[in-house]
PDB file of C-alpha atoms in Angstrom:
ATOM      1  CA  MET N  41       0.023   0.012   0.051  1.00 45.00           C
ATOM      2  CA  LYS N  42       1.541   3.258  -1.117  1.00 47.00           C
ATOM      3  CA  MET N  43       2.024   6.154   1.661  1.00 46.00           C
ATOM      4  CA  SER N  44      -0.166   8.435  -0.587  1.00 42.00           C
ATOM      5  CA  SER N  45      -3.024   6.143  -0.111  1.00 42.00           C
ATOM      6  CA  LEU N  46      -2.235   5.807   3.610  1.00 40.00           C
ATOM      7  CA  ILE N  47      -2.640   9.598   4.093  1.00 37.00           C
ATOM      8  CA  LEU N  48      -6.315   8.944   3.203  1.00 40.00           C
ATOM      9  CA  LEU N  49      -7.095   6.073   5.638  1.00 39.00           C
ATOM     10  CA  PRO N  50      -8.188   7.884   8.657  1.00 39.00           C
ATOM     11  CA  LEU N  51     -11.000   9.360   6.706  1.00 38.00           C
ATOM     12  CA  LEU N  52     -11.767   6.830   4.164  1.00 38.00           C
ATOM     13  CA  THR N  53     -15.446   6.406   4.935  1.00 37.00           C
ATOM     14  CA  THR N  54     -16.437   9.987   5.776  1.00 37.00           C
ATOM     15  CA  SER N  55     -18.347   9.769   2.300  1.00 37.00           C
ATOM     16  CA  LEU N  56     -18.991   6.005   2.574  1.00 35.00           C
ATOM     17  CA  VAL N  57     -22.555   6.612   3.471  1.00 30.00           C
ATOM     18  CA  PRO N  58     -25.109   4.169   2.367  1.00 28.00           C
ATOM     19  CA  SER N  59     -25.574   5.899  -0.905  1.00 27.00           C
ATOM     20  CA  CYS N  60     -21.829   4.947  -1.409  1.00 28.00           C
ATOM     21  CA  GLU N  61     -21.128   8.196  -3.191  1.00 29.00           C
ATOM     22  CA  GLY N  62     -17.563   9.137  -4.275  1.00 28.00           C
ATOM     23  CA  PHE N  63     -14.660   9.393  -1.804  1.00 28.00           C
ATOM     24  CA  ALA N  64     -14.431  13.259  -1.652  1.00 29.00           C
ATOM     25  CA  ILE N  65     -11.045  13.131   0.500  1.00 28.00           C
ATOM     26  CA  SER N  66      -7.715  14.479   0.035  1.00 29.00           C
ATOM     27  CA  SER N  67      -4.483  15.403   2.318  1.00 31.00           C
ATOM     28  CA  ILE N  68      -4.474  14.683   6.223  1.00 36.00           C
ATOM     29  CA  ARG N  69      -7.987  15.760   7.247  1.00 39.00           C
ATOM     30  CA  MET N  70      -9.981  14.716  10.248  1.00 41.00           C
ATOM     31  CA  PRO N  71     -13.924  14.387   9.693  1.00 41.00           C
ATOM     32  CA  TRP N  72     -14.618  18.042  11.013  1.00 38.00           C
ATOM     33  CA  SER N  73     -17.822  19.074   9.135  1.00 47.00           C
ATOM     34  CA  ALA N  74     -20.509  19.688  11.479  1.00 54.00           C
ATOM     35  CA  GLN N  75     -21.788  16.052  12.118  1.00 65.00           C
ATOM     36  CA  ALA N  76     -22.838  14.048  15.090  1.00 79.00           C
ATOM     37  CA  ALA N  77     -20.630  11.254  16.350  1.00 82.00           C
ATOM     38  CA  ASN N  78     -21.529   7.584  15.933  1.00 90.00           C
ATOM     39  CA  PRO N  79     -23.873   6.900  18.855  1.00 89.00           C
ATOM     40  CA  GLU N  80     -21.955   3.947  19.718  1.00 92.00           C
ATOM     41  CA  ILE N  81     -18.377   5.590  19.828  1.00 94.00           C
ATOM     42  CA  GLU N  82     -18.365   5.779  23.654  1.00 93.00           C
ATOM     43  CA  ARG N  83     -18.869   2.186  23.918  1.00 93.00           C
ATOM     44  CA  TYR N  84     -16.384   1.469  21.362  1.00 94.00           C
ATOM     45  CA  ALA N  85     -13.594   3.538  23.202  1.00 94.00           C
ATOM     46  CA  ASP N  86     -14.458   2.096  26.620  1.00 94.00           C
ATOM     47  CA  ALA N  87     -13.990  -1.574  25.141  1.00 93.00           C
ATOM     48  CA  GLN N  88     -10.356  -0.753  24.148  1.00 94.00           C
ATOM     49  CA  ALA N  89      -9.540  -0.276  27.933  1.00 90.00           C
ATOM     50  CA  GLN N  90      -6.351  -2.233  28.727  1.00 89.00           C
ATOM     51  CA  ASN N  91      -5.684  -3.170  25.268  1.00 93.00           C
ATOM     52  CA  LYS N  92      -1.988  -3.110  24.400  1.00 96.00           C
ATOM     53  CA  ILE N  93      -0.708  -2.145  21.021  1.00 96.00           C
ATOM     54  CA  ARG N  94       2.721  -2.926  19.677  1.00 97.00           C
ATOM     55  CA  VAL N  95       3.590  -0.261  16.890  1.00 97.00           C
ATOM     56  CA  ARG N  96       6.385   0.065  14.242  1.00 97.00           C
ATOM     57  CA  LEU N  97       7.088   3.402  12.748  1.00 97.00           C
ATOM     58  CA  ASP N  98       8.743   4.035   9.606  1.00 96.00           C
ATOM     59  CA  ILE N  99       9.646   7.584   9.142  1.00 94.00           C
ATOM     60  CA  GLY N 100      11.022   9.413   5.595  1.00 89.00           C
ATOM     61  CA  GLY N 101       9.966  10.262   2.129  1.00 76.00           C
ATOM     62  CA  GLU N 102       8.649   8.189  -0.552  1.00 73.00           C
ATOM     63  CA  ALA N 103      11.515   8.986  -2.767  1.00 68.00           C
ATOM     64  CA  ASP N 104      13.982   6.020  -3.734  1.00 67.00           C
ATOM     65  CA  GLY N 105      16.963   6.112  -1.502  1.00 73.00           C
ATOM     66  CA  ALA N 106      15.547   8.354   0.908  1.00 77.00           C
ATOM     67  CA  SER N 107      16.788   7.957   4.546  1.00 87.00           C
ATOM     68  CA  ARG N 108      14.558   6.020   6.846  1.00 91.00           C
ATOM     69  CA  LEU N 109      14.197   5.994  10.436  1.00 94.00           C
ATOM     70  CA  ALA N 110      12.403   2.603  11.553  1.00 95.00           C
ATOM     71  CA  ILE N 111      11.449   2.755  15.309  1.00 96.00           C
ATOM     72  CA  ASP N 112      10.437  -0.502  16.684  1.00 96.00           C
ATOM     73  CA  GLY N 113       9.356  -2.079  19.920  1.00 96.00           C
ATOM     74  CA  ILE N 114       6.892   0.697  21.057  1.00 96.00           C
ATOM     75  CA  VAL N 115       4.068  -0.682  22.999  1.00 96.00           C
ATOM     76  CA  LEU N 116       1.079   1.360  24.085  1.00 96.00           C
ATOM     77  CA  GLU N 117      -1.569   0.772  26.472  1.00 95.00           C
ATOM     78  CA  LEU N 118      -5.063   2.070  25.707  1.00 95.00           C
ATOM     79  CA  GLN N 119      -6.816   3.268  29.101  1.00 93.00           C
ATOM     80  CA  GLY N 120      -9.942   4.828  29.926  1.00 89.00           C
ATOM     81  CA  ARG N 121     -11.221   8.263  31.358  1.00 84.00           C
ATOM     82  CA  ASP N 122     -10.785   6.863  34.843  1.00 66.00           C
ATOM     83  CA  GLU N 123      -7.178   6.493  34.577  1.00 67.00           C
ATOM     84  CA  LEU N 124      -6.790   9.919  32.745  1.00 65.00           C
ATOM     85  CA  GLU N 125      -8.551  11.528  35.823  1.00 64.00           C
ATOM     86  CA  HIS N 126      -6.257   9.475  38.249  1.00 62.00           C
ATOM     87  CA  ASP N 127      -3.065  10.783  36.581  1.00 59.00           C
ATOM     88  CA  TYR N 128      -4.367  14.390  36.715  1.00 52.00           C
ATOM     89  CA  ASP N 129      -5.134  13.867  40.526  1.00 53.00           C
ATOM     90  CA  LYS N 130      -1.258  12.891  40.812  1.00 54.00           C
ATOM     91  CA  ILE N 131       0.206  15.644  38.723  1.00 46.00           C
ATOM     92  CA  LYS N 132       3.265  17.161  40.312  1.00 42.00           C
ATOM     93  CA  ALA N 133       5.310  18.711  37.505  1.00 44.00           C
ATOM     94  CA  ALA N 134       4.221  21.228  35.129  1.00 43.00           C
ATOM     95  CA  ALA N 135       5.087  19.374  32.111  1.00 41.00           C
ATOM     96  CA  GLN N 136       2.541  16.399  33.269  1.00 44.00           C
ATOM     97  CA  ARG N 137      -0.121  19.233  33.394  1.00 51.00           C
ATOM     98  CA  ARG N 138      -0.069  19.792  29.696  1.00 68.00           C
ATOM     99  CA  ALA N 139      -2.189  17.236  27.996  1.00 80.00           C
ATOM    100  CA  VAL N 140      -1.253  16.767  24.149  1.00 86.00           C
ATOM    101  CA  PRO N 141      -4.100  18.235  22.279  1.00 89.00           C
ATOM    102  CA  LEU N 142      -6.193  15.945  20.114  1.00 92.00           C
ATOM    103  CA  PRO N 143      -7.716  16.530  16.671  1.00 91.00           C
ATOM    104  CA  GLY N 144     -11.129  15.574  17.736  1.00 91.00           C
ATOM    105  CA  ALA N 145     -11.525  16.390  21.284  1.00 90.00           C
ATOM    106  CA  ASP N 146      -9.549  19.754  21.060  1.00 88.00           C
ATOM    107  CA  GLY N 147     -10.670  20.516  17.361  1.00 88.00           C
ATOM    108  CA  PRO N 148     -13.444  22.294  15.897  1.00 86.00           C
ATOM    109  CA  ASN N 149     -15.912  19.268  15.962  1.00 87.00           C
ATOM    110  CA  PRO N 150     -15.440  17.771  19.595  1.00 90.00           C
ATOM    111  CA  GLU N 151     -18.694  16.118  19.077  1.00 90.00           C
ATOM    112  CA  SER N 152     -17.001  13.694  16.747  1.00 91.00           C
ATOM    113  CA  SER N 153     -14.641  12.323  19.323  1.00 94.00           C
ATOM    114  CA  SER N 154     -15.019   9.886  22.168  1.00 94.00           C
ATOM    115  CA  GLY N 155     -13.221  12.030  24.422  1.00 92.00           C
ATOM    116  CA  PRO N 156      -9.664  12.013  25.664  1.00 93.00           C
ATOM    117  CA  ARG N 157      -8.361   8.779  27.223  1.00 94.00           C
ATOM    118  CA  SER N 158      -5.185   8.128  29.147  1.00 92.00           C
ATOM    119  CA  LEU N 159      -2.477   6.288  27.056  1.00 93.00           C
ATOM    120  CA  LYS N 160       0.176   4.539  28.809  1.00 93.00           C
ATOM    121  CA  ILE N 161       3.787   4.258  27.029  1.00 93.00           C
ATOM    122  CA  VAL N 162       4.766   0.794  28.085  1.00 93.00           C
ATOM    123  CA  SER N 163       8.004   0.939  25.849  1.00 93.00           C
ATOM    124  CA  ASP N 164       9.212   3.751  23.965  1.00 92.00           C
ATOM    125  CA  GLY N 165      11.040   1.614  21.312  1.00 93.00           C
ATOM    126  CA  SER N 166      14.276   1.965  19.559  1.00 94.00           C
ATOM    127  CA  PHE N 167      16.248   2.222  16.322  1.00 95.00           C
ATOM    128  CA  VAL N 168      19.561   1.283  15.152  1.00 93.00           C
ATOM    129  CA  GLY N 169      21.814   4.135  14.137  1.00 87.00           C
ATOM    130  CA  PRO N 170      25.400   4.719  13.282  1.00 85.00           C
ATOM    131  CA  ALA N 171      26.125   4.301  16.951  1.00 85.00           C
ATOM    132  CA  GLY N 172      24.113   0.897  17.283  1.00 91.00           C
ATOM    133  CA  GLU N 173      20.710   0.547  19.069  1.00 93.00           C
ATOM    134  CA  GLN N 174      19.389   3.874  20.734  1.00 92.00           C
ATOM    135  CA  ILE N 175      16.489   4.086  22.952  1.00 92.00           C
ATOM    136  CA  VAL N 176      13.563   6.516  21.843  1.00 92.00           C
ATOM    137  CA  ASP N 177      11.985   8.973  24.247  1.00 91.00           C
ATOM    138  CA  LEU N 178       8.318   9.476  23.366  1.00 91.00           C
ATOM    139  CA  GLY N 179       7.566  11.750  26.396  1.00 85.00           C
ATOM    140  CA  GLY N 180       4.865  11.344  28.686  1.00 70.00           C
ATOM    141  CA  GLY N 181       5.543  13.686  31.235  1.00 57.00           C
ATOM    142  CA  ARG N 182       8.476  11.615  32.769  1.00 54.00           C
ATOM    143  CA  GLY N 183      11.140  14.012  33.880  1.00 49.00           C
ATOM    144  CA  ASP N 184      11.469  16.862  31.013  1.00 51.00           C
ATOM    145  CA  GLY N 185       9.159  14.432  28.689  1.00 52.00           C
ATOM    146  CA  GLY N 186       6.581  17.156  27.703  1.00 61.00           C
ATOM    147  CA  GLY N 187       2.914  16.676  28.039  1.00 77.00           C
ATOM    148  CA  ALA N 188       0.864  13.507  28.960  1.00 86.00           C
ATOM    149  CA  PRO N 189       0.036  11.368  26.089  1.00 92.00           C
ATOM    150  CA  ARG N 190      -3.759  10.660  25.162  1.00 93.00           C
ATOM    151  CA  TRP N 191      -5.825   8.974  22.627  1.00 95.00           C
ATOM    152  CA  GLU N 192      -9.372   8.909  21.436  1.00 96.00           C
ATOM    153  CA  MET N 193     -11.840   7.731  18.622  1.00 96.00           C
ATOM    154  CA  ILE N 194     -13.166   9.762  16.071  1.00 95.00           C
ATOM    155  CA  TRP N 195     -16.416   8.541  14.395  1.00 94.00           C
ATOM    156  CA  ARG N 196     -19.151  10.296  12.412  1.00 89.00           C
ATOM    157  CA  GLU N 197     -22.683   9.108  12.534  1.00 87.00           C
ATOM    158  CA  ASN N 198     -23.494   6.676   9.821  1.00 85.00           C
ATOM    159  CA  SER N 199     -19.908   6.035   8.749  1.00 86.00           C
ATOM    160  CA  PRO N 200     -18.859   2.373   8.697  1.00 84.00           C
ATOM    161  CA  ALA N 201     -15.184   3.373   9.814  1.00 91.00           C
ATOM    162  CA  GLY N 202     -13.525   5.840  12.209  1.00 94.00           C
ATOM    163  CA  ALA N 203     -10.031   6.261  13.332  1.00 96.00           C
ATOM    164  CA  LEU N 204      -8.040   5.598  16.663  1.00 97.00           C
ATOM    165  CA  ILE N 205      -5.626   8.468  17.112  1.00 97.00           C
ATOM    166  CA  CYS N 206      -2.795   8.368  19.610  1.00 96.00           C
ATOM    167  CA  ALA N 207      -0.969  11.791  20.746  1.00 94.00           C
ATOM    168  CA  PHE N 208       2.538  12.460  22.132  1.00 93.00           C
ATOM    169  CA  ASP N 209       4.668  15.318  22.872  1.00 91.00           C
ATOM    170  CA  VAL N 210       8.059  14.294  22.032  1.00 92.00           C
ATOM    171  CA  PRO N 211      10.609  15.891  24.034  1.00 91.00           C
ATOM    172  CA  ARG N 212      13.510  15.806  21.716  1.00 90.00           C
ATOM    173  CA  GLU N 213      14.412  15.091  18.009  1.00 92.00           C
ATOM    174  CA  VAL N 214      15.146  11.546  17.101  1.00 92.00           C
ATOM    175  CA  ARG N 215      17.023  11.581  13.799  1.00 91.00           C
ATOM    176  CA  ARG N 216      18.709   8.635  11.838  1.00 91.00           C
ATOM    177  CA  ASN N 217      20.699  10.406   8.900  1.00 88.00           C
ATOM    178  CA  GLU N 218      18.177  12.675   7.080  1.00 88.00           C
ATOM    179  CA  ALA N 219      14.888  11.158   8.578  1.00 90.00           C
ATOM    180  CA  SER N 220      13.746  12.471  11.735  1.00 91.00           C
ATOM    181  CA  LEU N 221      10.918  12.409  14.178  1.00 92.00           C
ATOM    182  CA  GLN N 222      10.917  16.023  15.412  1.00 89.00           C
ATOM    183  CA  LYS N 223      10.471  17.377  18.631  1.00 90.00           C
ATOM    184  CA  GLY N 224       6.714  18.275  19.353  1.00 89.00           C
ATOM    185  CA  ARG N 225       3.379  17.046  18.761  1.00 91.00           C
ATOM    186  CA  THR N 226       3.398  13.555  16.997  1.00 94.00           C
ATOM    187  CA  TYR N 227       0.134  11.742  16.181  1.00 96.00           C
ATOM    188  CA  ILE N 228      -0.190   8.039  15.185  1.00 97.00           C
ATOM    189  CA  THR N 229      -3.631   7.356  13.450  1.00 97.00           C
ATOM    190  CA  PHE N 230      -5.227   3.823  12.595  1.00 97.00           C
ATOM    191  CA  PRO N 231      -8.248   3.180  10.721  1.00 96.00           C
ATOM    192  CA  VAL N 232     -10.994   1.431  12.681  1.00 96.00           C
ATOM    193  CA  TRP N 233     -13.939  -0.513  11.178  1.00 96.00           C
ATOM    194  CA  THR N 234     -17.078  -2.295  12.038  1.00 93.00           C
ATOM    195  CA  SER N 235     -17.578  -5.708  10.509  1.00 91.00           C
ATOM    196  CA  SER N 236     -20.809  -4.518   8.701  1.00 90.00           C
ATOM    197  CA  GLY N 237     -18.878  -1.401   7.728  1.00 91.00           C
ATOM    198  CA  LEU N 238     -16.148  -3.254   6.258  1.00 94.00           C
ATOM    199  CA  GLU N 239     -18.461  -5.407   4.341  1.00 93.00           C
ATOM    200  CA  LYS N 240     -20.269  -2.410   2.808  1.00 91.00           C
ATOM    201  CA  GLY N 241     -16.736  -1.211   1.842  1.00 92.00           C
ATOM    202  CA  ARG N 242     -15.774  -4.169   0.167  1.00 94.00           C
ATOM    203  CA  THR N 243     -18.949  -4.523  -1.803  1.00 94.00           C
ATOM    204  CA  TYR N 244     -18.581  -0.691  -2.983  1.00 94.00           C
ATOM    205  CA  LYS N 245     -14.745  -1.655  -3.798  1.00 94.00           C
ATOM    206  CA  ALA N 246     -15.888  -4.555  -6.069  1.00 95.00           C
ATOM    207  CA  ARG N 247     -18.284  -2.484  -7.989  1.00 96.00           C
ATOM    208  CA  VAL N 248     -15.655   0.109  -8.434  1.00 96.00           C
ATOM    209  CA  GLU N 249     -12.996  -2.495  -9.560  1.00 96.00           C
ATOM    210  CA  GLU N 250     -15.895  -3.900 -11.910  1.00 97.00           C
ATOM    211  CA  LYS N 251     -16.480  -0.408 -13.462  1.00 97.00           C
ATOM    212  CA  ALA N 252     -12.841   0.395 -13.685  1.00 97.00           C
ATOM    213  CA  ALA N 253     -11.965  -2.890 -15.931  1.00 97.00           C
ATOM    214  CA  GLU N 254     -14.754  -1.902 -18.173  1.00 97.00           C
ATOM    215  CA  TYR N 255     -13.181   1.582 -18.660  1.00 97.00           C
ATOM    216  CA  ARG N 256      -9.713   0.000 -18.747  1.00 96.00           C
ATOM    217  CA  LYS N 257     -10.881  -2.366 -21.711  1.00 97.00           C
ATOM    218  CA  GLU N 258     -12.523   0.522 -23.545  1.00 97.00           C
ATOM    219  CA  ARG N 259      -9.375   2.441 -23.576  1.00 97.00           C
ATOM    220  CA  GLU N 260      -7.272  -0.445 -24.547  1.00 97.00           C
ATOM    221  CA  ASP N 261      -9.736  -1.247 -27.412  1.00 96.00           C
ATOM    222  CA  ALA N 262      -9.832   2.355 -28.539  1.00 96.00           C
ATOM    223  CA  ILE N 263      -6.047   2.511 -28.516  1.00 96.00           C
ATOM    224  CA  GLU N 264      -5.920  -0.633 -30.736  1.00 96.00           C
ATOM    225  CA  MET N 265      -8.060   1.170 -33.326  1.00 95.00           C
ATOM    226  CA  VAL N 266      -5.939   4.241 -33.182  1.00 95.00           C
ATOM    227  CA  LYS N 267      -3.000   1.898 -34.098  1.00 94.00           C
ATOM    228  CA  THR N 268      -4.842   0.383 -37.086  1.00 94.00           C
ATOM    229  CA  ALA N 269      -6.987   2.957 -38.417  1.00 92.00           C
ATOM    230  CA  SER N 270      -5.738   4.316 -41.824  1.00 90.00           C
ATOM    231  CA  ASN N 271      -7.979   7.334 -41.934  1.00 91.00           C
ATOM    232  CA  PRO N 272      -6.773  10.178 -39.950  1.00 92.00           C
ATOM    233  CA  LEU N 273     -10.191  11.343 -39.051  1.00 94.00           C
ATOM    234  CA  LEU N 274     -10.927   7.909 -37.461  1.00 93.00           C
ATOM    235  CA  LYS N 275      -7.602   7.876 -35.652  1.00 93.00           C
ATOM    236  CA  ALA N 276      -8.744  11.120 -33.978  1.00 95.00           C
ATOM    237  CA  ILE N 277     -12.262   9.782 -33.130  1.00 95.00           C
ATOM    238  CA  HIS N 278     -10.548   6.493 -31.498  1.00 95.00           C
ATOM    239  CA  TYR N 279      -8.081   8.641 -29.877  1.00 95.00           C
ATOM    240  CA  ARG N 280     -11.041  10.764 -28.148  1.00 96.00           C
ATOM    241  CA  LYS N 281     -12.617   7.800 -27.142  1.00 96.00           C
ATOM    242  CA  ALA N 282      -9.280   6.481 -25.545  1.00 96.00           C
ATOM    243  CA  TYR N 283      -9.025   9.788 -23.665  1.00 96.00           C
ATOM    244  CA  ALA N 284     -12.512   9.634 -22.461  1.00 97.00           C
ATOM    245  CA  ALA N 285     -12.387   6.028 -21.213  1.00 96.00           C
ATOM    246  CA  ALA N 286      -8.945   7.032 -19.294  1.00 96.00           C
ATOM    247  CA  GLU N 287     -10.805   9.814 -17.673  1.00 97.00           C
ATOM    248  CA  LYS N 288     -13.630   7.516 -16.590  1.00 96.00           C
ATOM    249  CA  TYR N 289     -11.219   5.049 -15.367  1.00 96.00           C
ATOM    250  CA  PHE N 290      -9.298   7.802 -12.996  1.00 94.00           C
ATOM    251  CA  GLU N 291     -12.649   9.311 -11.841  1.00 95.00           C
ATOM    252  CA  SER N 292     -14.188   5.967 -10.837  1.00 94.00           C
ATOM    253  CA  GLY N 293     -12.048   6.248  -7.539  1.00 93.00           C
ATOM    254  CA  ILE N 294     -10.207   2.951  -8.503  1.00 94.00           C
ATOM    255  CA  ASN N 295      -6.749   4.659  -7.101  1.00 92.00           C
ATOM    256  CA  ARG N 296      -8.310   4.955  -3.739  1.00 89.00           C
ATOM    257  CA  MET N 297      -9.618   1.494  -3.304  1.00 91.00           C
ATOM    258  CA  ASP N 298      -6.627   0.005  -1.567  1.00 86.00           C
ATOM    259  CA  GLU N 299      -7.840   2.080   1.386  1.00 86.00           C
ATOM    260  CA  ILE N 300     -10.199  -0.709   2.082  1.00 92.00           C
ATOM    261  CA  PRO N 301      -8.244  -3.242   3.901  1.00 93.00           C
ATOM    262  CA  ASP N 302      -8.114  -7.107   3.123  1.00 92.00           C
ATOM    263  CA  ASP N 303      -8.079  -9.501   5.879  1.00 93.00           C
ATOM    264  CA  ARG N 304      -4.578  -9.732   6.248  1.00 94.00           C
ATOM    265  CA  ASP N 305      -4.521  -5.898   6.748  1.00 95.00           C
ATOM    266  CA  ILE N 306      -6.792  -5.985   9.961  1.00 95.00           C
ATOM    267  CA  VAL N 307      -6.849  -7.266  13.516  1.00 94.00           C
ATOM    268  CA  ALA N 308      -9.906  -7.737  15.862  1.00 93.00           C
ATOM    269  CA  ILE N 309     -10.071  -5.588  18.860  1.00 92.00           C
ATOM    270  CA  GLY N 310     -12.382  -4.829  21.728  1.00 83.00           C
ATOM    271  CA  ASP N 311     -16.307  -4.975  20.954  1.00 88.00           C
ATOM    272  CA  GLY N 312     -15.965  -6.616  17.661  1.00 87.00           C
ATOM    273  CA  LEU N 313     -14.079  -3.673  15.915  1.00 95.00           C
ATOM    274  CA  LEU N 314     -11.523  -4.224  13.432  1.00 96.00           C
ATOM    275  CA  LEU N 315      -8.239  -2.172  13.709  1.00 96.00           C
ATOM    276  CA  CYS N 316      -6.220  -1.574  10.480  1.00 96.00           C
ATOM    277  CA  LYS N 317      -2.718  -2.669  10.849  1.00 96.00           C
ATOM    278  CA  ARG N 318      -1.422   0.362   8.623  1.00 95.00           C
ATOM    279  CA  GLY N 319      -1.590   3.671   9.704  1.00 95.00           C
ATOM    280  CA  THR N 320       0.019   7.129   9.354  1.00 95.00           C
ATOM    281  CA  VAL N 321       2.466   9.114  11.686  1.00 95.00           C
ATOM    282  CA  TRP N 322       1.842  12.931  11.211  1.00 94.00           C
ATOM    283  CA  THR N 323       2.403  16.140  13.142  1.00 92.00           C
ATOM    284  CA  LYS N 324       0.678  19.552  13.442  1.00 81.00           C
ATOM    285  CA  ASN N 325       1.991  22.424  15.510  1.00 67.00           C
ATOM    286  CA  LEU N 326      -0.974  25.089  15.052  1.00 61.00           C
ATOM    287  CA  GLY N 327      -4.372  24.659  16.193  1.00 62.00           C
ATOM    288  CA  PHE N 328      -6.578  22.058  14.719  1.00 63.00           C
ATOM    289  CA  GLY N 329      -8.783  24.633  13.020  1.00 58.00           C
ATOM    290  CA  GLY N 330      -6.298  25.447  10.214  1.00 59.00           C
ATOM    291  CA  GLY N 331      -2.774  24.956   9.265  1.00 62.00           C
ATOM    292  CA  GLU N 332      -1.120  21.953   7.370  1.00 74.00           C
ATOM    293  CA  ARG N 333      -0.780  18.641   8.732  1.00 83.00           C
ATOM    294  CA  VAL N 334       2.683  17.319   7.889  1.00 89.00           C
ATOM    295  CA  LEU N 335       2.908  13.403   7.072  1.00 92.00           C
ATOM    296  CA  LEU N 336       5.939  12.111   8.694  1.00 93.00           C
ATOM    297  CA  GLY N 337       5.761   8.254   7.741  1.00 94.00           C
ATOM    298  CA  THR N 338       3.792   5.078   8.249  1.00 95.00           C
ATOM    299  CA  ALA N 339       3.053   3.073  11.157  1.00 97.00           C
ATOM    300  CA  GLU N 340       2.105  -0.789  11.577  1.00 97.00           C
ATOM    301  CA  ALA N 341       0.403  -2.280  14.673  1.00 96.00           C
ATOM    302  CA  LYS N 342      -0.406  -5.587  16.052  1.00 94.00           C
ATOM    303  CA  LEU N 343      -2.059  -6.498  19.500  1.00 92.00           C
ATOM    304  CA  ALA N 344       0.530  -7.124  22.346  1.00 88.00           C
ATOM    305  CA  ASN N 345      -1.946  -8.206  24.777  1.00 79.00           C
ATOM    306  CA  PRO N 346      -0.897 -11.449  26.825  1.00 71.00           C
ATOM    307  CA  GLU N 347      -2.324 -14.745  25.969  1.00 58.00           C
ATOM    308  CA  PRO N 348      -5.466 -15.535  28.173  1.00 50.00           C
TER     309      PRO N 348
END
């Protein structure tokens, strides 16, 4: 899956309503238009308490030969509101009082959020640099470690998928050659589906793929006619047909269909939800009402819960 597709993953289904209209999505945007939250969002979030997730980050550009920063061994424990309130009761350091802002709960549409939950960093992870293995500090209010990490779910009403977002305040830059995880706010986002929502998405994907195959064949047939036609006028007509078929192919949305995950790309979590194993790492230094979100790389997740 390309990083350009992963940029869109958190919002994949903001337009996947029952009518299955086109995917009107671009760049890293949260679902902020004024819409109510999924009425089950509180239950969904509550069911994730005590889930541990092992995360691997791959940071760097898409260009061939670009430097990479691979941080492995991060383990996060999703906690609940109770833990968050308990943490605040024990606050001593000024840094601990600063909670990392969340794009939903602290953004223009807090009604789309489950509300902030406590996030425990069980293991910060490490990477291999020129000096060997180096431990990463993801912050968490420990020492000079910045603000307290948090997580939330964002989920629109009538949307078959939402997003799980973890927020950190990285106290110092982590660098390997030209690739770096910069100091400051860092967010990791993974799409979350319901089983029925994923089934709906896959049905839509199958229809799009079928139409795209038709348009591709139309284009190929028209190109063949361009090659074989001896009359310049006929060549021009077939060329226009090939161009029109190519336009329909790209407008079909086929380039975004790999946003809908296969079984190998998901893992079951609490309350029957399905977490996409692939997500994004990004940063945002200004308020969530404006400014650009900068994509840093991709994230991979798997459950790290002990065997029952």
